[in-house]
PDB file of C-alpha atoms in Angstrom:
ATOM      1  CA  MET C 659     105.221 101.210 125.046  1.00 41.00           C
ATOM      2  CA  ASN C 660     108.043 101.614 122.590  1.00 45.00           C
ATOM      3  CA  HIS C 661     107.138 101.708 118.920  1.00 52.00           C
ATOM      4  CA  LYS C 662     109.565 101.803 116.044  1.00 57.00           C
ATOM      5  CA  ASN C 663     108.551 105.113 114.549  1.00 56.00           C
ATOM      6  CA  HIS C 664     110.028 105.455 111.099  1.00 55.00           C
ATOM      7  CA  GLU C 665     109.395 109.179 111.347  1.00 64.00           C
ATOM      8  CA  ASN C 666     108.343 111.573 114.038  1.00 89.00           C
ATOM      9  CA  PHE C 667     104.609 111.606 113.416  1.00 92.00           C
ATOM     10  CA  ASP C 668     104.162 115.022 115.040  1.00 92.00           C
ATOM     11  CA  ASP C 669     106.765 116.426 112.641  1.00 92.00           C
ATOM     12  CA  VAL C 670     104.868 114.927 109.694  1.00 91.00           C
ATOM     13  CA  LEU C 671     101.721 116.800 110.734  1.00 93.00           C
ATOM     14  CA  LEU C 672     103.662 120.009 111.315  1.00 93.00           C
ATOM     15  CA  TYR C 673     105.258 119.730 107.869  1.00 93.00           C
ATOM     16  CA  VAL C 674     101.865 119.344 106.181  1.00 93.00           C
ATOM     17  CA  LYS C 675     100.515 122.311 108.160  1.00 94.00           C
ATOM     18  CA  GLU C 676     103.496 124.480 107.149  1.00 95.00           C
ATOM     19  CA  LYS C 677     103.187 123.538 103.477  1.00 94.00           C
ATOM     20  CA  THR C 678      99.430 124.137 103.596  1.00 94.00           C
ATOM     21  CA  SER C 679     100.060 127.629 104.987  1.00 95.00           C
ATOM     22  CA  GLU C 680     102.374 128.353 102.063  1.00 94.00           C
ATOM     23  CA  VAL C 681      99.739 127.313  99.533  1.00 94.00           C
ATOM     24  CA  GLU C 682      97.021 129.169 101.456  1.00 96.00           C
ATOM     25  CA  LYS C 683      98.940 132.454 100.979  1.00 97.00           C
ATOM     26  CA  ASN C 684      98.750 132.053  97.196  1.00 96.00           C
ATOM     27  CA  LEU C 685      95.423 130.256  96.884  1.00 96.00           C
ATOM     28  CA  PRO C 686      93.309 131.359  99.865  1.00 97.00           C
ATOM     29  CA  GLU C 687      89.919 130.771  98.260  1.00 98.00           C
ATOM     30  CA  LEU C 688      90.825 127.295  97.020  1.00 96.00           C
ATOM     31  CA  THR C 689      92.254 126.356 100.424  1.00 95.00           C
ATOM     32  CA  GLU C 690      89.190 127.648 102.282  1.00 97.00           C
ATOM     33  CA  GLN C 691      86.797 125.811  99.980  1.00 97.00           C
ATOM     34  CA  TYR C 692      88.792 122.587 100.196  1.00 95.00           C
ATOM     35  CA  PHE C 693      88.757 122.624 103.994  1.00 95.00           C
ATOM     36  CA  ARG C 694      85.070 123.543 104.113  1.00 97.00           C
ATOM     37  CA  PHE C 695      84.350 120.579 101.837  1.00 97.00           C
ATOM     38  CA  THR C 696      86.479 118.098 103.795  1.00 96.00           C
ATOM     39  CA  ASP C 697      85.130 119.360 107.137  1.00 97.00           C
ATOM     40  CA  SER C 698      81.595 118.670 105.923  1.00 97.00           C
ATOM     41  CA  ALA C 699      82.588 115.169 104.804  1.00 97.00           C
ATOM     42  CA  PHE C 700      83.831 114.338 108.312  1.00 98.00           C
ATOM     43  CA  LYS C 701      80.912 115.824 110.275  1.00 97.00           C
ATOM     44  CA  GLU C 702      78.813 113.343 112.164  1.00 97.00           C
ATOM     45  CA  GLY C 703      75.787 112.172 110.220  1.00 98.00           C
ATOM     46  CA  SER C 704      74.541 108.622 109.820  1.00 98.00           C
ATOM     47  CA  LEU C 705      78.181 107.654 110.427  1.00 98.00           C
ATOM     48  CA  ASP C 706      79.950 109.008 113.489  1.00 98.00           C
ATOM     49  CA  GLU C 707      83.243 110.878 113.239  1.00 98.00           C
ATOM     50  CA  LYS C 708      85.275 107.918 114.547  1.00 98.00           C
ATOM     51  CA  THR C 709      83.916 105.656 111.806  1.00 98.00           C
ATOM     52  CA  LYS C 710      84.720 108.271 109.178  1.00 98.00           C
ATOM     53  CA  GLN C 711      88.300 108.549 110.478  1.00 98.00           C
ATOM     54  CA  LEU C 712      88.648 104.750 110.320  1.00 98.00           C
ATOM     55  CA  ILE C 713      87.360 104.737 106.734  1.00 98.00           C
ATOM     56  CA  ALA C 714      89.812 107.496 105.809  1.00 98.00           C
ATOM     57  CA  LEU C 715      92.678 105.631 107.471  1.00 98.00           C
ATOM     58  CA  SER C 716      91.792 102.507 105.522  1.00 97.00           C
ATOM     59  CA  ILE C 717      91.741 104.456 102.255  1.00 97.00           C
ATOM     60  CA  ALA C 718      95.069 106.095 103.117  1.00 96.00           C
ATOM     61  CA  VAL C 719      96.626 102.656 103.670  1.00 96.00           C
ATOM     62  CA  TYR C 720      95.168 101.393 100.402  1.00 95.00           C
ATOM     63  CA  THR C 721      96.518 104.396  98.475  1.00 94.00           C
ATOM     64  CA  LYS C 722      99.855 104.355 100.376  1.00 93.00           C
ATOM     65  CA  ASP C 723      99.466 108.020 101.388  1.00 94.00           C
ATOM     66  CA  HIS C 724     101.754 108.430 104.418  1.00 93.00           C
ATOM     67  CA  TYR C 725     100.581 111.943 105.225  1.00 95.00           C
ATOM     68  CA  CYS C 726      96.928 110.886 105.319  1.00 96.00           C
ATOM     69  CA  MET C 727      97.848 107.764 107.294  1.00 96.00           C
ATOM     70  CA  VAL C 728      99.312 109.944 110.027  1.00 96.00           C
ATOM     71  CA  TYR C 729      96.501 112.509 109.895  1.00 96.00           C
ATOM     72  CA  HIS C 730      93.709 109.924 110.106  1.00 98.00           C
ATOM     73  CA  ALA C 731      95.550 107.768 112.656  1.00 97.00           C
ATOM     74  CA  LYS C 732      95.555 110.897 114.816  1.00 97.00           C
ATOM     75  CA  GLY C 733      91.883 111.489 114.005  1.00 98.00           C
ATOM     76  CA  ALA C 734      91.023 107.922 114.994  1.00 98.00           C
ATOM     77  CA  ALA C 735      92.894 108.309 118.288  1.00 98.00           C
ATOM     78  CA  GLU C 736      91.226 111.662 118.984  1.00 98.00           C
ATOM     79  CA  HIS C 737      87.808 110.066 118.435  1.00 98.00           C
ATOM     80  CA  GLN C 738      88.563 107.275 120.914  1.00 98.00           C
ATOM     81  CA  ALA C 739      89.059 104.476 118.405  1.00 98.00           C
ATOM     82  CA  GLU C 740      90.334 101.288 119.977  1.00 98.00           C
ATOM     83  CA  GLU C 741      93.420  99.566 118.622  1.00 98.00           C
ATOM     84  CA  GLN C 742      91.311  96.602 117.462  1.00 98.00           C
ATOM     85  CA  GLU C 743      89.087  98.936 115.409  1.00 98.00           C
ATOM     86  CA  VAL C 744      92.147 100.477 113.749  1.00 98.00           C
ATOM     87  CA  LEU C 745      93.609  97.066 112.985  1.00 97.00           C
ATOM     88  CA  GLU C 746      90.311  95.925 111.456  1.00 98.00           C
ATOM     89  CA  ALA C 747      90.176  99.069 109.277  1.00 97.00           C
ATOM     90  CA  ILE C 748      93.754  98.362 108.200  1.00 96.00           C
ATOM     91  CA  GLY C 749      92.695  94.770 107.507  1.00 96.00           C
ATOM     92  CA  VAL C 750      90.029  95.948 105.076  1.00 96.00           C
ATOM     93  CA  ALA C 751      92.640  98.010 103.212  1.00 95.00           C
ATOM     94  CA  ILE C 752      94.946  94.997 103.124  1.00 94.00           C
ATOM     95  CA  ALA C 753      92.145  92.815 101.734  1.00 94.00           C
ATOM     96  CA  LEU C 754      91.812  95.228  98.825  1.00 92.00           C
ATOM     97  CA  GLY C 755      95.413  96.364  98.488  1.00 92.00           C
ATOM     98  CA  GLY C 756      97.425  93.188  99.036  1.00 90.00           C
ATOM     99  CA  GLY C 757     101.071  93.205 100.035  1.00 88.00           C
ATOM    100  CA  ALA C 758     101.700  96.922  99.638  1.00 87.00           C
ATOM    101  CA  ALA C 759      98.764  97.720 101.922  1.00 90.00           C
ATOM    102  CA  TRP C 760      99.956  95.038 104.352  1.00 89.00           C
ATOM    103  CA  SER C 761     103.407  96.567 104.751  1.00 91.00           C
ATOM    104  CA  GLN C 762     102.029 100.113 105.128  1.00 89.00           C
ATOM    105  CA  GLY C 763      99.213  99.043 107.450  1.00 89.00           C
ATOM    106  CA  VAL C 764     101.109  96.870 109.893  1.00 90.00           C
ATOM    107  CA  THR C 765     103.979  99.346 110.224  1.00 91.00           C
ATOM    108  CA  PHE C 766     103.476 103.030 109.475  1.00 89.00           C
ATOM    109  CA  SER C 767      99.698 103.337 110.044  1.00 92.00           C
ATOM    110  CA  HIS C 768      99.567 101.193 113.163  1.00 94.00           C
ATOM    111  CA  ASP C 769     102.606 102.941 114.673  1.00 93.00           C
ATOM    112  CA  ALA C 770     101.094 106.367 113.934  1.00 94.00           C
ATOM    113  CA  PHE C 771      97.830 105.404 115.664  1.00 95.00           C
ATOM    114  CA  LEU C 772      99.667 104.042 118.713  1.00 94.00           C
ATOM    115  CA  HIS C 773     101.762 107.217 118.895  1.00 94.00           C
ATOM    116  CA  PHE C 774      98.706 109.489 118.988  1.00 95.00           C
ATOM    117  CA  LYS C 775      96.713 107.172 121.256  1.00 95.00           C
ATOM    118  CA  GLN C 776      99.410 107.603 123.908  1.00 92.00           C
ATOM    119  CA  GLN C 777      99.133 111.403 123.884  1.00 91.00           C
TER     120      GLN C 777
END
């Protein structure tokens, strides 16, 4: 499958990781607490981890956050989300976010998910 990747999605994740490491050097306590908090938000509870990744992907599309789109597209793929589930999550974001969410959802987010699903 050939997808028109507007960016190398692996490079996007690497860039965020590198920048996070830079901030972590100066603000280690803040970084540790932030990751502890977000890790707890994504732990399985009444909602499974896949569902939480789909929710996060939908929010990322709605807010037009490319970095989170890639991160949560990868998370959805890693938690065995099906393409139809991802498209439905994107659809919810589009319903709330209109045209801007449409363009981000049907291109960048969907392509990122397909990229990571193939790995």
